[in-house]
Amino acid sequence: MFSHVKDLQFEAKPDGPDAAFARRLQEVLGGKWGEMTVANQYLFQGWNCRLPGKYKDLLLDVGTEEMGHVEMIVTMITRLLDNAPLSLTEGIAEDPGGAATYAGSNPAHFIHSGGGALPADSSGVPWNGAYVTASGNLLADFQLNVTAEAQGRLQVARLFHMTDDPGVKQMLRFLLARDTMHQNMWLAAIEQLREDGLEDMPVPEAFPDSSDLSEEYGYTYLGFSSGTDSAEGRWASGPAPDGKGEFRYDDNPRANAPEPVLPPGDPRLYGTNPGVAGSVVNTVKSKLT
């Protein structure tokens, strides 16, 4: 059961209108790494979680908070669009620099939503449910959640330098602070999963790997670039992070199977087959008559 509290988690009020920045702010609302994505991702991960208790609550708590962030950004975008010029003439009449604001605005903000936010990114591409990942494996999902928060925080930090509005900057600072918490929170949750003995690396840990193939391929770094600079990395030697193997470096990767030769395809599909001749044509005709 959900309920809606009318108050916002943090103030979302600009010091003045800016339709051009409203367009940019759409990215952290309806973009691939925006608030609509993380809100739905965490909620679906929580709803799908078969493990009652702290992990399910964690997902649903954070998903609910992120839905509040959706409302904050929608509110900010709507306020940034207040009194925006609807024509070039109107923009120039109100402000000598209004032509730039008018040119940088998103027409869909006025044509589609009547001066409100859109479930879309900064290019106008609609938000897509395919952005959401809820695999059912908590370690896999939590690692992706760290990435989602890192990408989201990166975009908010970039947006911070695209506005001079103190009110907008203050809301962005709040979102940056929460993204800091959420990155650390998911990293802590990953550690907790492993400490609780529920999941471990590699994902899925429960799959019974072939000992022979794992020994030969499971911890071998293949160097396909010229030179051996990659051999200097932590991934090329020493113990692997899962604690189950030792990295080794192979700077001469070799093919382990011959070139594949495929048999002719079904002639009724009219692909270009090797040795297409009268016999194949006759085969087709015989199947058609």
mmCIF file of C-alpha atoms in Angstrom, residues 8 11 16 80 119 187 227 235:
data_model
loop_
_atom_site.group_PDB
_atom_site.id
_atom_site.type_symbol
_atom_site.label_atom_id
_atom_site.label_comp_id
_atom_site.label_asym_id
_atom_site.label_seq_id
_atom_site.Cartn_x
_atom_site.Cartn_y
_atom_site.Cartn_z
ATOM 1 C CA LEU A 8 8.367 17.467 -0.912
ATOM 2 C CA GLU A 11 12.552 22.293 -1.935
ATOM 3 C CA GLY A 16 13.518 32.334 -12.009
ATOM 4 C CA LEU A 80 11.269 26.570 -14.764
ATOM 5 C CA PRO A 119 8.369 11.314 -19.137
ATOM 6 C CA LEU A 187 28.090 -1.165 -1.726
ATOM 7 C CA GLY A 227 51.922 -4.090 -26.395
ATOM 8 C CA TRP A 235 43.249 -7.834 -13.282
#
